[in-house]
PDB file of C-alpha atoms in Angstrom:
ATOM      1  CA  MET E  43       0.026  -0.066  -0.014  1.00  0.00           C
ATOM      2  CA  LYS E  44       2.808   2.405   0.890  1.00  0.00           C
ATOM      3  CA  LYS E  45       4.415   1.734  -2.546  1.00  0.00           C
ATOM      4  CA  ILE E  46       1.210   2.480  -4.374  1.00  0.00           C
ATOM      5  CA  LEU E  47       0.724   5.744  -2.554  1.00  0.00           C
ATOM      6  CA  LEU E  48       4.332   6.693  -3.125  1.00  0.00           C
ATOM      7  CA  CYS E  49       3.870   5.971  -6.913  1.00  0.00           C
ATOM      8  CA  ILE E  50       0.703   8.077  -7.015  1.00  0.00           C
ATOM      9  CA  PHE E  51       2.415  10.968  -5.181  1.00  0.00           C
ATOM     10  CA  SER E  52       5.504  10.752  -7.625  1.00  0.00           C
ATOM     11  CA  ILE E  53       3.188  10.878 -10.672  1.00  0.00           C
ATOM     12  CA  VAL E  54       1.318  13.828  -9.317  1.00  0.00           C
ATOM     13  CA  THR E  55       4.575  15.631  -8.492  1.00  0.00           C
ATOM     14  CA  MET E  56       6.050  14.845 -11.861  1.00  0.00           C
ATOM     15  CA  SER E  57       2.893  16.067 -13.728  1.00  0.00           C
ATOM     16  CA  LEU E  58       3.599  19.550 -12.410  1.00  0.00           C
ATOM     17  CA  LEU E  59       6.565  19.633 -14.756  1.00  0.00           C
ATOM     18  CA  PHE E  60       4.356  19.718 -17.781  1.00  0.00           C
ATOM     19  CA  THR E  61       1.720  22.210 -16.802  1.00  0.00           C
ATOM     20  CA  GLN E  62       1.329  25.623 -18.494  1.00  0.00           C
ATOM     21  CA  LYS E  63       1.840  28.542 -15.952  1.00  0.00           C
ATOM     22  CA  ALA E  64       3.340  29.197 -12.594  1.00  0.00           C
ATOM     23  CA  LEU E  65       2.856  31.748  -9.961  1.00  0.00           C
ATOM     24  CA  ALA E  66       5.280  32.942  -7.296  1.00  0.00           C
ATOM     25  CA  VAL E  67       5.965  30.403  -4.525  1.00  0.00           C
ATOM     26  CA  CYS E  68       2.346  29.410  -4.867  1.00  0.00           C
ATOM     27  CA  PRO E  69      -0.151  27.091  -3.269  1.00  0.00           C
ATOM     28  CA  ILE E  70       0.812  24.295  -5.648  1.00  0.00           C
ATOM     29  CA  CYS E  71       4.461  24.463  -4.359  1.00  0.00           C
ATOM     30  CA  THR E  72       3.230  24.680  -0.688  1.00  0.00           C
ATOM     31  CA  ILE E  73       0.988  21.689  -1.087  1.00  0.00           C
ATOM     32  CA  THR E  74       3.667  19.649  -2.726  1.00  0.00           C
ATOM     33  CA  VAL E  75       6.101  20.323   0.107  1.00  0.00           C
ATOM     34  CA  ALA E  76       3.359  19.528   2.691  1.00  0.00           C
ATOM     35  CA  GLY E  77       2.593  16.374   0.864  1.00  0.00           C
ATOM     36  CA  GLY E  78       6.276  15.417   0.929  1.00  0.00           C
ATOM     37  CA  VAL E  79       6.332  16.001   4.713  1.00  0.00           C
ATOM     38  CA  GLY E  80       3.185  13.884   5.337  1.00  0.00           C
ATOM     39  CA  PHE E  81       4.359  10.930   3.127  1.00  0.00           C
ATOM     40  CA  SER E  82       7.875  10.878   4.520  1.00  0.00           C
ATOM     41  CA  ARG E  83       6.606  10.570   8.028  1.00  0.00           C
ATOM     42  CA  TRP E  84       4.002   7.957   7.012  1.00  0.00           C
ATOM     43  CA  LEU E  85       6.558   5.964   5.074  1.00  0.00           C
ATOM     44  CA  GLY E  86       8.977   6.017   8.092  1.00  0.00           C
ATOM     45  CA  ILE E  87      11.676   7.992   6.364  1.00  0.00           C
ATOM     46  CA  ASP E  88      14.464   9.336   8.538  1.00  0.00           C
ATOM     47  CA  ASP E  89      13.821  12.588  10.473  1.00  0.00           C
ATOM     48  CA  MET E  90      16.798  14.297   8.754  1.00  0.00           C
ATOM     49  CA  ILE E  91      15.016  14.010   5.357  1.00  0.00           C
ATOM     50  CA  THR E  92      11.519  14.859   6.857  1.00  0.00           C
ATOM     51  CA  GLY E  93      13.124  17.914   8.300  1.00  0.00           C
ATOM     52  CA  LEU E  94      14.271  19.096   4.781  1.00  0.00           C
ATOM     53  CA  TRP E  95      10.652  19.156   3.706  1.00  0.00           C
ATOM     54  CA  VAL E  96       9.461  20.846   6.879  1.00  0.00           C
ATOM     55  CA  GLY E  97      12.097  23.515   6.430  1.00  0.00           C
ATOM     56  CA  GLY E  98      10.988  23.844   2.749  1.00  0.00           C
ATOM     57  CA  LEU E  99       7.349  24.181   3.858  1.00  0.00           C
ATOM     58  CA  ILE E 100       8.200  26.939   6.421  1.00  0.00           C
ATOM     59  CA  VAL E 101      10.041  28.986   3.808  1.00  0.00           C
ATOM     60  CA  SER E 102       7.270  28.561   1.297  1.00  0.00           C
ATOM     61  CA  LEU E 103       4.759  29.749   3.845  1.00  0.00           C
ATOM     62  CA  ILE E 104       6.977  32.731   4.739  1.00  0.00           C
ATOM     63  CA  ILE E 105       7.327  33.812   1.045  1.00  0.00           C
ATOM     64  CA  TRP E 106       3.590  33.229   0.558  1.00  0.00           C
ATOM     65  CA  THR E 107       2.713  35.292   3.584  1.00  0.00           C
ATOM     66  CA  GLU E 108       4.990  38.117   2.553  1.00  0.00           C
ATOM     67  CA  ASP E 109       3.469  38.216  -0.905  1.00  0.00           C
ATOM     68  CA  TRP E 110      -0.046  38.343   0.580  1.00  0.00           C
ATOM     69  CA  PHE E 111       1.039  41.120   2.865  1.00  0.00           C
ATOM     70  CA  ASN E 112       2.484  43.075   0.000  1.00  0.00           C
ATOM     71  CA  LYS E 113      -0.673  42.507  -2.201  1.00  0.00           C
ATOM     72  CA  LYS E 114      -2.907  43.715   0.687  1.00  0.00           C
ATOM     73  CA  ASN E 115      -0.414  46.634   1.329  1.00  0.00           C
ATOM     74  CA  ILE E 116      -0.110  45.631   4.931  1.00  0.00           C
ATOM     75  CA  GLN E 117       3.018  47.198   6.531  1.00  0.00           C
ATOM     76  CA  PHE E 118       4.165  47.217  10.072  1.00  0.00           C
ATOM     77  CA  LYS E 119       7.575  47.584  11.769  1.00  0.00           C
ATOM     78  CA  MET E 120       9.755  44.328  11.499  1.00  0.00           C
ATOM     79  CA  ARG E 121       7.158  42.563   9.551  1.00  0.00           C
ATOM     80  CA  VAL E 122       9.602  40.135   7.927  1.00  0.00           C
ATOM     81  CA  VAL E 123      11.226  39.311  11.271  1.00  0.00           C
ATOM     82  CA  VAL E 124       7.812  38.742  12.917  1.00  0.00           C
ATOM     83  CA  VAL E 125       6.676  36.421  10.094  1.00  0.00           C
ATOM     84  CA  ILE E 126       9.917  34.379   9.990  1.00  0.00           C
ATOM     85  CA  LEU E 127      10.015  34.000  13.789  1.00  0.00           C
ATOM     86  CA  GLY E 128       6.320  33.180  13.915  1.00  0.00           C
ATOM     87  CA  TYR E 129       6.411  30.340  11.460  1.00  0.00           C
ATOM     88  CA  TYR E 130       9.577  28.874  12.912  1.00  0.00           C
ATOM     89  CA  LEU E 131       8.346  29.172  16.537  1.00  0.00           C
ATOM     90  CA  PHE E 132       4.857  27.720  15.609  1.00  0.00           C
ATOM     91  CA  THR E 133       6.579  24.790  13.996  1.00  0.00           C
ATOM     92  CA  ILE E 134       9.492  24.057  16.355  1.00  0.00           C
ATOM     93  CA  ILE E 135       7.778  24.675  19.772  1.00  0.00           C
ATOM     94  CA  PRO E 136       4.983  22.058  19.311  1.00  0.00           C
ATOM     95  CA  LEU E 137       7.531  19.573  17.902  1.00  0.00           C
ATOM     96  CA  TYR E 138       9.635  20.059  20.968  1.00  0.00           C
ATOM     97  CA  PHE E 139       6.831  19.722  23.569  1.00  0.00           C
ATOM     98  CA  THR E 140       5.427  16.590  21.870  1.00  0.00           C
ATOM     99  CA  GLY E 141       8.845  14.943  22.136  1.00  0.00           C
ATOM    100  CA  ILE E 142       9.459  14.738  18.394  1.00  0.00           C
ATOM    101  CA  LEU E 143      12.205  17.266  18.489  1.00  0.00           C
ATOM    102  CA  GLY E 144      14.957  17.286  21.103  1.00  0.00           C
ATOM    103  CA  ASN E 145      15.004  13.553  21.608  1.00  0.00           C
ATOM    104  CA  HIS E 146      18.618  12.678  22.471  1.00  0.00           C
ATOM    105  CA  GLN E 147      18.242   9.263  20.773  1.00  0.00           C
ATOM    106  CA  ASN E 148      17.407  11.115  17.450  1.00  0.00           C
ATOM    107  CA  SER E 149      20.550  13.279  17.343  1.00  0.00           C
ATOM    108  CA  LEU E 150      23.768  13.366  15.490  1.00  0.00           C
ATOM    109  CA  LEU E 151      27.072  13.574  17.026  1.00  0.00           C
ATOM    110  CA  CYS E 152      28.853  16.579  15.555  1.00  0.00           C
ATOM    111  CA  PHE E 153      32.127  18.349  16.472  1.00  0.00           C
ATOM    112  CA  CYS E 154      33.422  18.562  20.045  1.00  0.00           C
ATOM    113  CA  ASN E 155      30.866  16.174  21.487  1.00  0.00           C
ATOM    114  CA  PHE E 156      27.980  18.397  20.355  1.00  0.00           C
ATOM    115  CA  HIS E 157      24.620  16.778  19.520  1.00  0.00           C
ATOM    116  CA  ILE E 158      22.145  18.181  17.040  1.00  0.00           C
ATOM    117  CA  ASP E 159      18.615  16.946  16.515  1.00  0.00           C
ATOM    118  CA  LYS E 160      18.307  15.342  13.077  1.00  0.00           C
ATOM    119  CA  LEU E 161      14.943  16.893  12.496  1.00  0.00           C
ATOM    120  CA  LEU E 162      16.186  20.334  13.501  1.00  0.00           C
ATOM    121  CA  LEU E 163      19.248  20.060  11.252  1.00  0.00           C
ATOM    122  CA  GLY E 164      17.009  18.916   8.351  1.00  0.00           C
ATOM    123  CA  ILE E 165      14.683  21.901   8.989  1.00  0.00           C
ATOM    124  CA  ILE E 166      17.713  24.347   8.859  1.00  0.00           C
ATOM    125  CA  VAL E 167      19.239  22.757   5.676  1.00  0.00           C
ATOM    126  CA  GLY E 168      15.794  22.382   3.970  1.00  0.00           C
ATOM    127  CA  SER E 169      14.997  26.004   4.815  1.00  0.00           C
ATOM    128  CA  PHE E 170      18.241  27.315   3.193  1.00  0.00           C
ATOM    129  CA  GLY E 171      17.827  24.731   0.237  1.00  0.00           C
ATOM    130  CA  PHE E 172      14.280  25.877  -0.558  1.00  0.00           C
ATOM    131  CA  TRP E 173      15.194  29.559  -0.193  1.00  0.00           C
ATOM    132  CA  PHE E 174      18.272  29.001  -2.491  1.00  0.00           C
ATOM    133  CA  GLY E 175      16.090  27.311  -5.203  1.00  0.00           C
ATOM    134  CA  ALA E 176      13.472  30.170  -5.048  1.00  0.00           C
ATOM    135  CA  SER E 177      16.246  32.699  -5.297  1.00  0.00           C
ATOM    136  CA  LEU E 178      17.984  30.904  -8.105  1.00  0.00           C
ATOM    137  CA  TYR E 179      14.654  30.916 -10.016  1.00  0.00           C
ATOM    138  CA  ASN E 180      14.264  34.670  -9.410  1.00  0.00           C
ATOM    139  CA  SER E 181      17.855  35.299 -10.626  1.00  0.00           C
ATOM    140  CA  LEU E 182      17.481  33.171 -13.781  1.00  0.00           C
ATOM    141  CA  LYS E 183      14.116  34.853 -14.516  1.00  0.00           C
ATOM    142  CA  GLU E 184      15.729  38.325 -14.379  1.00  0.00           C
ATOM    143  CA  LYS E 185      18.303  37.177 -16.851  1.00  0.00           C
ATOM    144  CA  ASN E 186      15.564  35.961 -19.154  1.00  0.00           C
ATOM    145  CA  ASN E 187      13.605  39.239 -19.439  1.00  0.00           C
ATOM    146  CA  ASN E 188      11.494  38.272 -16.468  1.00  0.00           C
ATOM    147  CA  ARG E 189      10.193  35.181 -18.143  1.00  0.00           C
ATOM    148  CA  ALA E 190      10.624  31.569 -16.846  1.00  0.00           C
ATOM    149  CA  TYR E 191      12.564  29.168 -19.063  1.00  0.00           C
ATOM    150  CA  PHE E 192       9.854  26.549 -18.823  1.00  0.00           C
ATOM    151  CA  PRO E 193       6.448  26.221 -17.312  1.00  0.00           C
ATOM    152  CA  TYR E 194       6.314  25.855 -13.599  1.00  0.00           C
ATOM    153  CA  GLN E 195       9.958  26.673 -13.196  1.00  0.00           C
ATOM    154  CA  LYS E 196       9.232  28.599 -10.018  1.00  0.00           C
ATOM    155  CA  VAL E 197       7.681  25.403  -8.500  1.00  0.00           C
ATOM    156  CA  VAL E 198      10.253  22.918  -9.951  1.00  0.00           C
ATOM    157  CA  MET E 199      13.484  24.647  -8.817  1.00  0.00           C
ATOM    158  CA  PRO E 200      12.831  24.800  -5.129  1.00  0.00           C
ATOM    159  CA  ILE E 201      11.251  21.264  -4.894  1.00  0.00           C
ATOM    160  CA  LEU E 202      13.940  19.796  -7.200  1.00  0.00           C
ATOM    161  CA  LEU E 203      16.525  21.104  -4.819  1.00  0.00           C
ATOM    162  CA  LEU E 204      14.728  19.494  -1.858  1.00  0.00           C
ATOM    163  CA  LEU E 205      14.558  16.179  -3.754  1.00  0.00           C
ATOM    164  CA  VAL E 206      18.287  16.320  -4.466  1.00  0.00           C
ATOM    165  CA  LEU E 207      18.995  17.162  -0.869  1.00  0.00           C
ATOM    166  CA  SER E 208      16.744  14.295   0.237  1.00  0.00           C
ATOM    167  CA  VAL E 209      18.724  11.773  -2.054  1.00  0.00           C
ATOM    168  CA  ILE E 210      22.071  13.108  -0.845  1.00  0.00           C
ATOM    169  CA  PHE E 211      21.083  12.821   2.830  1.00  0.00           C
ATOM    170  CA  TYR E 212      19.506   9.368   2.334  1.00  0.00           C
ATOM    171  CA  PHE E 213      22.753   7.915   0.888  1.00  0.00           C
ATOM    172  CA  TRP E 214      24.994   9.943   3.250  1.00  0.00           C
ATOM    173  CA  PHE E 215      23.349   8.737   6.379  1.00  0.00           C
ATOM    174  CA  ASN E 216      22.058   5.287   5.263  1.00  0.00           C
ATOM    175  CA  GLY E 217      23.817   2.661   7.164  1.00  0.00           C
ATOM    176  CA  GLN E 218      25.946   5.114   9.209  1.00  0.00           C
ATOM    177  CA  LYS E 219      26.148   4.525  12.872  1.00  0.00           C
ATOM    178  CA  TRP E 220      26.105   8.217  13.852  1.00  0.00           C
ATOM    179  CA  LEU E 221      23.019   7.998  15.873  1.00  0.00           C
ATOM    180  CA  LEU E 222      23.511   7.818  19.568  1.00  0.00           C
TER     181      LEU E 222
END
């Protein structure tokens, strides 16, 4: 059953590559990231990889919220900081108090006997990865007279980066005895 759902999810995700138009970091992108989080937890995928998708989802929601504020012409002091901190705190605090985040048995041993939670590390790397993919899209779009090179490029670039990071982390940590 898990393989069937994973196959359906993959087909739906790949079908986004062949659609006609793309908006900014839009609801389609956000739903795709959210679907990745849900499926990875359901399939029992490592928390490091799940964290990548959680981080991507948070950044997607931040960008989406900022676009909404701009369209509604809502301005207030330190708006960007409030939005960023709000989304991260509303995500990380519940994960911590439910015991999902901060579990010593789900941490990696880093330098100088320092432990970092795999989910938190994934959130950090996934946030930067998604942000980099969205920024790269904007940069490439500017170089192409404010036009995308292909349909849904704005969706594909951040999601593709999360997929690449997921594969890298899977093979990097698969079979490693770094968990304590």
